[in-house]
Short mmCIF file of N, CA and C in Angstrom, two decimals:
data_model
loop_
_atom_site.label_atom_id
_atom_site.label_comp_id
_atom_site.label_asym_id
_atom_site.label_seq_id
_atom_site.Cartn_x
_atom_site.Cartn_y
_atom_site.Cartn_z
N UNK A 737 0.84 -1.17 0.01
CA UNK A 737 0.01 -0.01 0.01
C UNK A 737 0.90 1.26 0.01
N UNK A 738 0.33 2.31 -0.51
CA UNK A 738 1.06 3.58 -0.64
C UNK A 738 0.11 4.71 -0.27
N UNK A 739 0.69 5.91 -0.08
CA UNK A 739 -0.13 7.13 0.12
C UNK A 739 -0.27 7.84 -1.20
N UNK A 740 -1.46 8.30 -1.49
CA UNK A 740 -1.68 9.13 -2.67
C UNK A 740 -1.10 10.48 -2.40
N UNK A 741 -1.03 11.35 -3.44
CA UNK A 741 -0.51 12.68 -3.30
C UNK A 741 -1.32 13.50 -2.29
N UNK A 742 -2.61 13.25 -2.13
CA UNK A 742 -3.42 13.97 -1.17
C UNK A 742 -3.50 13.31 0.21
N UNK A 743 -2.64 12.26 0.43
CA UNK A 743 -2.51 11.65 1.73
C UNK A 743 -3.42 10.48 2.00
N UNK A 744 -4.25 10.04 1.04
CA UNK A 744 -5.11 8.91 1.24
C UNK A 744 -4.30 7.63 1.10
N UNK A 745 -4.66 6.61 1.89
CA UNK A 745 -4.00 5.29 1.86
C UNK A 745 -4.53 4.51 0.68
N UNK A 746 -3.62 4.05 -0.18
CA UNK A 746 -4.00 3.26 -1.34
C UNK A 746 -3.60 1.76 -1.10
N UNK A 747 -4.44 0.87 -1.39
CA UNK A 747 -4.13 -0.55 -1.33
C UNK A 747 -3.88 -1.03 -2.76
N UNK A 748 -2.70 -1.52 -3.02
CA UNK A 748 -2.37 -1.97 -4.38
C UNK A 748 -2.36 -3.50 -4.42
N UNK A 749 -3.53 -4.07 -4.42
CA UNK A 749 -3.70 -5.52 -4.45
C UNK A 749 -3.95 -5.90 -5.90
N UNK A 750 -3.26 -6.99 -6.33
CA UNK A 750 -3.41 -7.46 -7.71
C UNK A 750 -3.19 -6.42 -8.76
N UNK A 751 -2.02 -5.77 -8.70
CA UNK A 751 -1.73 -4.65 -9.62
C UNK A 751 -0.90 -5.06 -10.80
N UNK A 752 -0.83 -6.33 -11.11
CA UNK A 752 -0.03 -6.75 -12.24
C UNK A 752 -0.61 -6.11 -13.49
N UNK A 753 0.31 -5.64 -14.35
CA UNK A 753 -0.12 -4.98 -15.59
C UNK A 753 0.36 -5.86 -16.74
N UNK A 754 -0.53 -6.13 -17.67
CA UNK A 754 -0.14 -6.88 -18.85
C UNK A 754 0.26 -5.89 -19.92
N UNK A 755 1.20 -6.25 -20.79
CA UNK A 755 1.61 -5.28 -21.83
C UNK A 755 0.41 -4.80 -22.63
N UNK A 756 0.30 -3.49 -22.79
CA UNK A 756 -0.74 -2.93 -23.62
C UNK A 756 -0.47 -3.17 -25.07
N UNK A 757 -1.49 -3.23 -25.83
CA UNK A 757 -1.33 -3.47 -27.29
C UNK A 757 -1.35 -2.13 -28.02
N UNK A 758 -0.47 -1.97 -29.01
CA UNK A 758 -0.50 -0.82 -29.87
C UNK A 758 -1.44 -1.07 -31.02
N UNK A 759 -1.79 -0.05 -31.72
CA UNK A 759 -2.66 -0.18 -32.91
C UNK A 759 -1.97 -1.15 -33.86
N UNK A 760 -2.72 -2.09 -34.41
CA UNK A 760 -2.13 -3.11 -35.28
C UNK A 760 -1.88 -4.37 -34.51
N UNK A 761 -2.12 -4.37 -33.23
CA UNK A 761 -2.00 -5.61 -32.43
C UNK A 761 -0.59 -5.96 -31.96
N UNK A 762 0.39 -5.13 -32.30
CA UNK A 762 1.76 -5.41 -31.86
C UNK A 762 2.08 -4.64 -30.60
N UNK A 763 2.76 -5.25 -29.68
CA UNK A 763 3.22 -4.59 -28.47
C UNK A 763 4.72 -4.34 -28.61
N UNK A 764 5.18 -3.11 -28.39
CA UNK A 764 6.60 -2.87 -28.50
C UNK A 764 7.35 -3.58 -27.39
N UNK A 765 6.65 -3.93 -26.30
CA UNK A 765 7.32 -4.60 -25.18
C UNK A 765 7.61 -6.06 -25.52
N UNK A 766 6.87 -6.63 -26.42
CA UNK A 766 7.09 -8.01 -26.79
C UNK A 766 6.91 -8.13 -28.29
N UNK A 767 8.02 -7.98 -29.05
CA UNK A 767 7.94 -7.94 -30.52
C UNK A 767 7.25 -9.14 -31.12
N UNK A 768 6.73 -8.96 -32.34
CA UNK A 768 6.11 -10.06 -33.09
C UNK A 768 7.10 -11.22 -33.17
N UNK A 769 6.60 -12.40 -32.98
CA UNK A 769 7.46 -13.61 -33.05
C UNK A 769 8.21 -13.92 -31.78
N UNK A 770 8.12 -13.04 -30.78
CA UNK A 770 8.83 -13.26 -29.53
C UNK A 770 8.15 -14.35 -28.73
N UNK A 771 8.97 -15.20 -28.11
CA UNK A 771 8.37 -16.25 -27.28
C UNK A 771 8.67 -15.95 -25.80
N UNK A 772 9.12 -14.75 -25.49
CA UNK A 772 9.36 -14.37 -24.11
C UNK A 772 8.06 -14.17 -23.40
N UNK A 773 7.93 -14.79 -22.20
CA UNK A 773 6.73 -14.63 -21.42
C UNK A 773 7.11 -13.86 -20.15
N UNK A 774 6.26 -12.92 -19.79
CA UNK A 774 6.51 -12.12 -18.60
C UNK A 774 6.39 -12.99 -17.34
N UNK A 775 7.09 -12.57 -16.30
CA UNK A 775 6.98 -13.19 -14.97
C UNK A 775 5.64 -12.72 -14.42
N UNK A 776 4.86 -13.60 -13.89
CA UNK A 776 3.56 -13.18 -13.35
C UNK A 776 3.68 -12.94 -11.85
N UNK A 777 2.75 -12.22 -11.32
CA UNK A 777 2.70 -11.92 -9.90
C UNK A 777 2.29 -10.47 -9.69
N UNK A 778 2.32 -10.08 -8.49
CA UNK A 778 1.90 -8.72 -8.10
C UNK A 778 3.07 -7.76 -8.25
N UNK A 779 2.88 -6.66 -8.96
CA UNK A 779 3.95 -5.67 -9.20
C UNK A 779 4.00 -4.68 -8.02
N UNK A 780 4.98 -4.89 -7.14
CA UNK A 780 5.12 -4.03 -5.97
C UNK A 780 5.95 -2.78 -6.22
N UNK A 781 6.49 -2.63 -7.43
CA UNK A 781 7.25 -1.42 -7.79
C UNK A 781 6.35 -0.33 -8.37
N UNK A 782 5.12 -0.72 -8.70
CA UNK A 782 4.24 0.27 -9.34
C UNK A 782 4.06 1.50 -8.46
N UNK A 783 4.23 2.68 -9.05
CA UNK A 783 4.10 4.00 -8.39
C UNK A 783 5.18 4.34 -7.38
N UNK A 784 6.23 3.46 -7.26
CA UNK A 784 7.37 3.86 -6.46
C UNK A 784 8.12 4.94 -7.28
N UNK A 785 8.98 5.71 -6.59
CA UNK A 785 9.66 6.81 -7.23
C UNK A 785 11.13 6.47 -7.40
N UNK A 786 11.51 6.01 -8.63
CA UNK A 786 12.91 5.67 -8.86
C UNK A 786 13.80 6.91 -8.91
N UNK A 787 15.07 6.70 -8.49
CA UNK A 787 16.10 7.73 -8.67
C UNK A 787 17.10 7.17 -9.66
N UNK A 788 17.54 8.02 -10.60
CA UNK A 788 18.49 7.60 -11.60
C UNK A 788 19.72 8.49 -11.58
N UNK A 789 20.82 7.96 -12.04
CA UNK A 789 22.07 8.73 -12.07
C UNK A 789 22.13 9.69 -13.27
N UNK A 790 21.29 9.46 -14.27
CA UNK A 790 21.26 10.32 -15.47
C UNK A 790 19.87 10.22 -16.10
N UNK A 791 19.34 11.36 -16.53
CA UNK A 791 18.01 11.35 -17.13
C UNK A 791 17.93 12.44 -18.20
N UNK A 792 17.30 12.16 -19.32
CA UNK A 792 17.10 13.15 -20.34
C UNK A 792 16.08 14.17 -19.86
N UNK A 793 16.30 15.44 -20.21
CA UNK A 793 15.36 16.49 -19.80
C UNK A 793 13.98 16.17 -20.27
N UNK A 794 12.98 16.26 -19.40
CA UNK A 794 11.60 15.98 -19.80
C UNK A 794 11.22 14.53 -19.68
N UNK A 795 12.14 13.66 -19.34
CA UNK A 795 11.84 12.22 -19.19
C UNK A 795 11.92 11.82 -17.74
N UNK A 796 10.78 11.86 -17.07
CA UNK A 796 10.66 11.60 -15.67
C UNK A 796 10.94 10.14 -15.36
N UNK A 797 11.82 9.80 -14.41
CA UNK A 797 12.08 8.41 -14.06
C UNK A 797 10.83 7.69 -13.55
N UNK A 798 9.85 8.44 -12.97
CA UNK A 798 8.64 7.80 -12.49
C UNK A 798 7.84 7.15 -13.62
N UNK A 799 8.14 7.49 -14.87
CA UNK A 799 7.49 6.83 -16.03
C UNK A 799 7.76 5.31 -16.02
N UNK A 800 8.89 4.88 -15.48
CA UNK A 800 9.21 3.48 -15.46
C UNK A 800 8.48 2.66 -14.46
N UNK A 801 7.64 3.33 -13.61
CA UNK A 801 6.85 2.59 -12.61
C UNK A 801 5.40 2.97 -12.64
N UNK A 802 4.92 3.49 -13.81
CA UNK A 802 3.53 3.96 -13.92
C UNK A 802 2.58 2.91 -14.42
N UNK A 803 3.05 1.75 -14.75
CA UNK A 803 2.16 0.65 -15.23
C UNK A 803 1.97 0.60 -16.72
N UNK A 804 2.54 1.53 -17.46
CA UNK A 804 2.36 1.54 -18.93
C UNK A 804 3.62 1.01 -19.58
N UNK A 805 3.49 -0.09 -20.32
CA UNK A 805 4.65 -0.76 -20.89
C UNK A 805 4.91 -0.40 -22.34
N UNK A 806 4.13 0.49 -22.95
CA UNK A 806 4.34 0.75 -24.36
C UNK A 806 4.25 2.20 -24.81
N UNK A 807 3.59 3.09 -24.08
CA UNK A 807 3.34 4.44 -24.54
C UNK A 807 4.61 5.29 -24.58
N UNK A 808 4.82 5.97 -25.72
CA UNK A 808 6.00 6.83 -25.86
C UNK A 808 6.09 7.88 -24.78
N UNK A 809 4.92 8.44 -24.32
CA UNK A 809 4.98 9.46 -23.26
C UNK A 809 5.20 8.87 -21.91
N UNK A 810 5.33 7.54 -21.80
CA UNK A 810 5.56 6.85 -20.57
C UNK A 810 6.90 6.15 -20.62
N UNK A 811 7.84 6.71 -21.33
CA UNK A 811 9.18 6.13 -21.51
C UNK A 811 10.20 6.98 -20.88
N UNK A 812 10.96 6.40 -19.98
CA UNK A 812 12.12 7.11 -19.39
C UNK A 812 13.32 6.91 -20.33
N UNK A 813 14.05 7.95 -20.54
CA UNK A 813 15.29 7.89 -21.32
C UNK A 813 16.42 8.58 -20.52
N UNK A 814 17.61 8.02 -20.69
CA UNK A 814 18.80 8.55 -20.01
C UNK A 814 19.33 9.76 -20.71
N UNK A 815 19.08 9.87 -22.03
CA UNK A 815 19.76 10.85 -22.83
C UNK A 815 21.02 10.24 -23.37
N UNK A 816 21.68 10.96 -24.26
CA UNK A 816 22.89 10.41 -24.92
C UNK A 816 23.93 10.09 -23.88
N UNK A 817 24.44 8.86 -23.92
CA UNK A 817 25.52 8.42 -23.01
C UNK A 817 26.10 7.13 -23.52
N UNK A 818 27.31 6.90 -23.21
CA UNK A 818 27.95 5.59 -23.42
C UNK A 818 28.40 5.02 -22.08
N UNK A 819 27.99 5.67 -21.01
CA UNK A 819 28.37 5.29 -19.65
C UNK A 819 27.30 4.40 -18.99
N UNK A 820 27.69 3.88 -17.81
CA UNK A 820 26.75 3.13 -17.01
C UNK A 820 25.80 4.12 -16.36
N UNK A 821 24.57 3.64 -16.11
CA UNK A 821 23.55 4.42 -15.43
C UNK A 821 22.93 3.54 -14.35
N UNK A 822 22.65 4.14 -13.20
CA UNK A 822 22.10 3.37 -12.06
C UNK A 822 20.68 3.84 -11.80
N UNK A 823 19.78 2.86 -11.58
CA UNK A 823 18.41 3.07 -11.19
C UNK A 823 18.25 2.53 -9.78
N UNK A 824 17.80 3.38 -8.84
CA UNK A 824 17.56 2.93 -7.45
C UNK A 824 16.09 3.11 -7.14
N UNK A 825 15.56 2.12 -6.49
CA UNK A 825 14.13 2.08 -6.20
C UNK A 825 13.89 1.68 -4.73
N UNK A 826 13.20 2.48 -3.98
CA UNK A 826 12.78 2.19 -2.62
C UNK A 826 11.31 1.82 -2.62
N UNK A 827 11.01 0.59 -2.27
CA UNK A 827 9.60 0.15 -2.26
C UNK A 827 8.87 0.45 -0.96
N UNK A 828 9.55 1.12 -0.04
CA UNK A 828 9.02 1.59 1.26
C UNK A 828 8.85 0.50 2.29
N UNK A 829 8.60 -0.73 1.89
CA UNK A 829 8.52 -1.88 2.80
C UNK A 829 9.19 -3.06 2.07
N UNK A 830 9.64 -4.00 2.87
CA UNK A 830 10.25 -5.22 2.28
C UNK A 830 9.22 -6.16 1.73
N UNK A 831 9.58 -6.81 0.63
CA UNK A 831 8.74 -7.81 -0.02
C UNK A 831 9.62 -9.00 -0.36
N UNK A 832 9.00 -10.16 -0.55
CA UNK A 832 9.72 -11.34 -1.02
C UNK A 832 9.56 -11.37 -2.54
N UNK A 833 10.63 -10.94 -3.22
CA UNK A 833 10.58 -10.84 -4.69
C UNK A 833 10.87 -12.17 -5.37
N UNK A 834 10.23 -12.37 -6.49
CA UNK A 834 10.44 -13.63 -7.28
C UNK A 834 10.93 -13.38 -8.68
N UNK A 835 10.91 -12.10 -9.13
CA UNK A 835 11.38 -11.78 -10.45
C UNK A 835 11.08 -10.38 -10.85
N UNK A 836 11.54 -10.04 -12.08
CA UNK A 836 11.40 -8.68 -12.59
C UNK A 836 11.03 -8.79 -14.09
N UNK A 837 10.22 -7.84 -14.52
CA UNK A 837 9.96 -7.64 -15.95
C UNK A 837 10.44 -6.25 -16.30
N UNK A 838 11.37 -6.15 -17.25
CA UNK A 838 11.86 -4.85 -17.71
C UNK A 838 11.49 -4.77 -19.18
N UNK A 839 10.83 -3.69 -19.52
CA UNK A 839 10.32 -3.46 -20.91
C UNK A 839 11.19 -2.35 -21.54
N UNK A 840 12.16 -2.77 -22.34
CA UNK A 840 13.13 -1.85 -22.94
C UNK A 840 12.69 -1.35 -24.29
N UNK A 841 13.03 -0.12 -24.58
CA UNK A 841 12.88 0.48 -25.91
C UNK A 841 14.11 0.04 -26.70
N UNK A 842 14.36 0.68 -27.83
CA UNK A 842 15.54 0.34 -28.61
C UNK A 842 16.84 0.72 -27.90
N UNK A 843 16.78 1.58 -26.93
CA UNK A 843 17.94 1.95 -26.14
C UNK A 843 18.08 1.04 -24.93
N UNK A 844 18.40 -0.20 -25.15
CA UNK A 844 18.51 -1.17 -24.07
C UNK A 844 20.00 -1.32 -23.68
N UNK A 845 20.29 -1.78 -22.48
CA UNK A 845 21.66 -2.00 -22.07
C UNK A 845 22.16 -3.35 -22.66
N UNK A 846 23.44 -3.38 -23.08
CA UNK A 846 23.97 -4.65 -23.56
C UNK A 846 24.09 -5.66 -22.42
N UNK A 847 24.21 -5.18 -21.19
CA UNK A 847 24.14 -6.01 -20.00
C UNK A 847 23.77 -5.13 -18.82
N UNK A 848 23.24 -5.77 -17.78
CA UNK A 848 22.88 -5.04 -16.56
C UNK A 848 22.80 -5.99 -15.39
N UNK A 849 22.96 -5.46 -14.19
CA UNK A 849 22.84 -6.25 -12.98
C UNK A 849 21.63 -5.73 -12.19
N UNK A 850 21.01 -6.64 -11.45
CA UNK A 850 19.94 -6.28 -10.54
C UNK A 850 20.42 -6.67 -9.16
N UNK A 851 20.40 -5.73 -8.23
CA UNK A 851 20.79 -5.98 -6.87
C UNK A 851 19.62 -5.63 -5.94
N UNK A 852 19.58 -6.25 -4.80
CA UNK A 852 18.56 -6.01 -3.81
C UNK A 852 19.18 -5.80 -2.44
N UNK A 853 18.41 -5.15 -1.58
CA UNK A 853 18.89 -4.85 -0.22
C UNK A 853 17.68 -4.69 0.71
N UNK A 854 17.87 -5.04 1.98
CA UNK A 854 16.83 -4.80 2.96
C UNK A 854 17.09 -3.49 3.72
N UNK A 855 18.34 -2.99 3.70
CA UNK A 855 18.68 -1.77 4.45
C UNK A 855 19.11 -0.57 3.61
N UNK A 856 19.24 -0.74 2.30
CA UNK A 856 19.65 0.35 1.42
C UNK A 856 21.12 0.64 1.43
N UNK A 857 21.89 -0.16 2.18
CA UNK A 857 23.33 0.03 2.28
C UNK A 857 24.10 -1.14 1.66
N UNK A 858 23.71 -2.33 2.11
CA UNK A 858 24.39 -3.58 1.65
C UNK A 858 23.54 -4.22 0.60
N UNK A 859 24.07 -4.30 -0.66
CA UNK A 859 23.31 -4.87 -1.78
C UNK A 859 23.90 -6.19 -2.17
N UNK A 860 23.00 -7.08 -2.62
CA UNK A 860 23.41 -8.40 -3.11
C UNK A 860 22.94 -8.54 -4.58
N UNK A 861 23.84 -8.97 -5.44
CA UNK A 861 23.47 -9.20 -6.85
C UNK A 861 22.58 -10.42 -6.95
N UNK A 862 21.40 -10.24 -7.53
CA UNK A 862 20.48 -11.35 -7.68
C UNK A 862 20.34 -11.80 -9.14
N UNK A 863 20.85 -10.94 -10.08
CA UNK A 863 20.79 -11.31 -11.50
C UNK A 863 21.78 -10.47 -12.28
N UNK A 864 22.47 -11.11 -13.23
CA UNK A 864 23.29 -10.45 -14.23
C UNK A 864 22.66 -10.82 -15.56
N UNK A 865 22.29 -9.83 -16.34
CA UNK A 865 21.48 -10.07 -17.54
C UNK A 865 22.14 -9.51 -18.80
N UNK A 866 22.06 -10.30 -19.88
CA UNK A 866 22.37 -9.77 -21.22
C UNK A 866 21.11 -9.11 -21.74
N UNK A 867 21.18 -7.82 -21.94
CA UNK A 867 19.98 -7.08 -22.35
C UNK A 867 19.59 -7.27 -23.79
N UNK A 868 18.32 -6.97 -24.08
CA UNK A 868 17.79 -6.96 -25.45
C UNK A 868 16.56 -6.06 -25.46
N UNK A 869 16.20 -5.57 -26.65
CA UNK A 869 15.02 -4.72 -26.78
C UNK A 869 13.77 -5.53 -26.45
N UNK A 870 12.74 -4.87 -25.94
CA UNK A 870 11.51 -5.55 -25.64
C UNK A 870 11.51 -6.06 -24.23
N UNK A 871 10.74 -7.08 -23.96
CA UNK A 871 10.58 -7.62 -22.62
C UNK A 871 11.82 -8.47 -22.21
N UNK A 872 12.35 -8.16 -21.06
CA UNK A 872 13.37 -8.98 -20.41
C UNK A 872 12.71 -9.48 -19.12
N UNK A 873 12.35 -10.76 -19.08
CA UNK A 873 11.77 -11.39 -17.93
C UNK A 873 12.89 -12.05 -17.15
N UNK A 874 13.07 -11.61 -15.88
CA UNK A 874 14.21 -12.09 -15.09
C UNK A 874 13.67 -12.75 -13.82
N UNK A 875 13.76 -14.09 -13.81
CA UNK A 875 13.34 -14.89 -12.67
C UNK A 875 14.50 -14.98 -11.71
N UNK A 876 14.24 -14.83 -10.40
CA UNK A 876 15.30 -14.96 -9.42
C UNK A 876 14.87 -15.94 -8.32
N UNK A 877 15.80 -16.39 -7.57
CA UNK A 877 15.50 -17.16 -6.33
C UNK A 877 14.84 -16.17 -5.38
N UNK A 878 13.74 -16.56 -4.77
CA UNK A 878 12.99 -15.62 -3.88
C UNK A 878 13.93 -15.00 -2.89
N UNK A 879 13.81 -13.67 -2.80
CA UNK A 879 14.66 -12.90 -1.89
C UNK A 879 13.84 -11.76 -1.30
N UNK A 880 14.09 -11.50 -0.04
CA UNK A 880 13.38 -10.43 0.68
C UNK A 880 14.17 -9.15 0.46
N UNK A 881 13.48 -8.07 0.05
CA UNK A 881 14.13 -6.80 -0.25
C UNK A 881 13.19 -5.62 -0.14
N UNK A 882 13.75 -4.52 0.24
CA UNK A 882 12.99 -3.25 0.23
C UNK A 882 13.54 -2.37 -0.95
N UNK A 883 14.85 -2.48 -1.19
CA UNK A 883 15.52 -1.65 -2.18
C UNK A 883 15.95 -2.46 -3.37
N UNK A 884 15.84 -1.86 -4.55
CA UNK A 884 16.29 -2.48 -5.79
C UNK A 884 17.29 -1.52 -6.46
N UNK A 885 18.38 -2.06 -6.95
CA UNK A 885 19.33 -1.24 -7.75
C UNK A 885 19.53 -1.98 -9.08
N UNK A 886 19.36 -1.27 -10.15
CA UNK A 886 19.65 -1.81 -11.49
C UNK A 886 20.79 -0.97 -12.08
N UNK A 887 21.90 -1.63 -12.42
CA UNK A 887 23.04 -0.94 -12.99
C UNK A 887 23.12 -1.28 -14.44
N UNK A 888 22.91 -0.30 -15.35
CA UNK A 888 22.88 -0.51 -16.78
C UNK A 888 24.33 -0.29 -17.27
N UNK A 889 24.79 -1.23 -18.11
CA UNK A 889 26.17 -1.17 -18.61
C UNK A 889 26.16 -1.10 -20.12
N UNK A 890 26.71 -0.07 -20.68
CA UNK A 890 26.89 0.13 -22.12
C UNK A 890 25.59 0.01 -22.91
N UNK A 891 25.03 1.13 -23.30
CA UNK A 891 23.81 1.11 -24.11
C UNK A 891 24.04 0.53 -25.48
N UNK A 892 23.00 -0.07 -26.07
CA UNK A 892 23.09 -0.66 -27.41
C UNK A 892 23.15 0.42 -28.48
N UNK A 893 22.68 1.64 -28.18
CA UNK A 893 22.70 2.75 -29.13
C UNK A 893 23.36 3.97 -28.49
N UNK A 894 23.83 4.87 -29.31
CA UNK A 894 24.46 6.09 -28.77
C UNK A 894 23.44 7.02 -28.15
N UNK A 895 22.16 6.81 -28.42
CA UNK A 895 21.15 7.69 -27.83
C UNK A 895 20.89 7.38 -26.36
N UNK A 896 21.56 6.33 -25.81
CA UNK A 896 21.42 6.01 -24.41
C UNK A 896 20.38 4.94 -24.12
N UNK A 897 19.90 4.93 -22.94
CA UNK A 897 18.95 3.89 -22.47
C UNK A 897 17.52 4.38 -22.57
N UNK A 898 16.58 3.47 -22.80
CA UNK A 898 15.17 3.79 -22.79
C UNK A 898 14.40 2.63 -22.16
N UNK A 899 13.66 2.93 -21.06
CA UNK A 899 12.93 1.91 -20.33
C UNK A 899 11.48 2.31 -20.18
N UNK A 900 10.54 1.46 -20.69
CA UNK A 900 9.12 1.73 -20.51
C UNK A 900 8.66 1.41 -19.11
N UNK A 901 9.11 0.26 -18.57
CA UNK A 901 8.56 -0.17 -17.27
C UNK A 901 9.51 -1.10 -16.58
N UNK A 902 9.59 -0.96 -15.29
CA UNK A 902 10.36 -1.84 -14.39
C UNK A 902 9.31 -2.40 -13.42
N UNK A 903 9.11 -3.69 -13.48
CA UNK A 903 8.17 -4.39 -12.54
C UNK A 903 8.97 -5.28 -11.61
N UNK A 904 8.69 -5.19 -10.33
CA UNK A 904 9.27 -6.06 -9.29
C UNK A 904 8.08 -6.93 -8.81
N UNK A 905 8.24 -8.25 -8.94
CA UNK A 905 7.08 -9.12 -8.74
C UNK A 905 7.23 -10.03 -7.53
N UNK A 906 6.06 -10.18 -6.86
CA UNK A 906 5.91 -11.09 -5.73
C UNK A 906 4.81 -12.11 -6.08
N UNK A 907 4.66 -13.13 -5.30
CA UNK A 907 3.55 -14.06 -5.48
C UNK A 907 2.26 -13.26 -5.25
N UNK A 908 1.22 -13.63 -5.98
CA UNK A 908 -0.08 -12.93 -5.82
C UNK A 908 -0.60 -13.03 -4.42
N UNK A 909 -0.21 -14.05 -3.67
CA UNK A 909 -0.78 -14.30 -2.33
C UNK A 909 -0.07 -13.46 -1.25
N UNK A 910 0.99 -12.69 -1.58
CA UNK A 910 1.61 -11.87 -0.56
C UNK A 910 0.60 -10.91 0.05
N UNK A 911 0.53 -10.85 1.35
CA UNK A 911 -0.50 -10.04 2.03
C UNK A 911 -0.10 -8.59 2.08
N UNK A 912 -0.53 -7.80 1.10
CA UNK A 912 -0.24 -6.38 1.05
C UNK A 912 -1.11 -5.58 2.03
N UNK A 913 -2.22 -6.17 2.48
CA UNK A 913 -3.12 -5.44 3.37
C UNK A 913 -2.74 -5.48 4.83
N UNK A 914 -1.75 -6.28 5.16
CA UNK A 914 -1.38 -6.41 6.57
C UNK A 914 -0.62 -5.15 7.02
N UNK A 915 -0.89 -4.71 8.26
CA UNK A 915 -0.21 -3.52 8.78
C UNK A 915 0.84 -3.98 9.73
#
């Protein structure tokens, strides 16, 4: 659960988002002919406020946790870079994570690491991934974490990185309503 901007308590139960379809039936998150299947579960990263080490002007990092996996106006971009970029996410409470879905635009990282932490200081690498455009479904051994760090290494294009959505997934049965 989270607080809305006006201070109301929001319960985010069963907030998994399926990739939206573009006109013509194709989803940019999962290209035609792709056999990649997203990790299922409850997306506990939705509406969290990511912090990034570099961002293109006018491209809010919060776009990567807004639940939209395909809309151009919901795409975070780093801007031109050939350097590594770090994404940090505080989910406000710890969850037992089982995987991640990352929906990349053409500016995907050639490789990246996903790290988790319970205290925001000591991070453990839970996945090292060879990146590709579209959906990257990353299954991990269940791990309890409040913080997520994604370190992007060398973009595939000179225009930098572009991420539609970062989902952190738990089992649907995790009790989000417990205080």
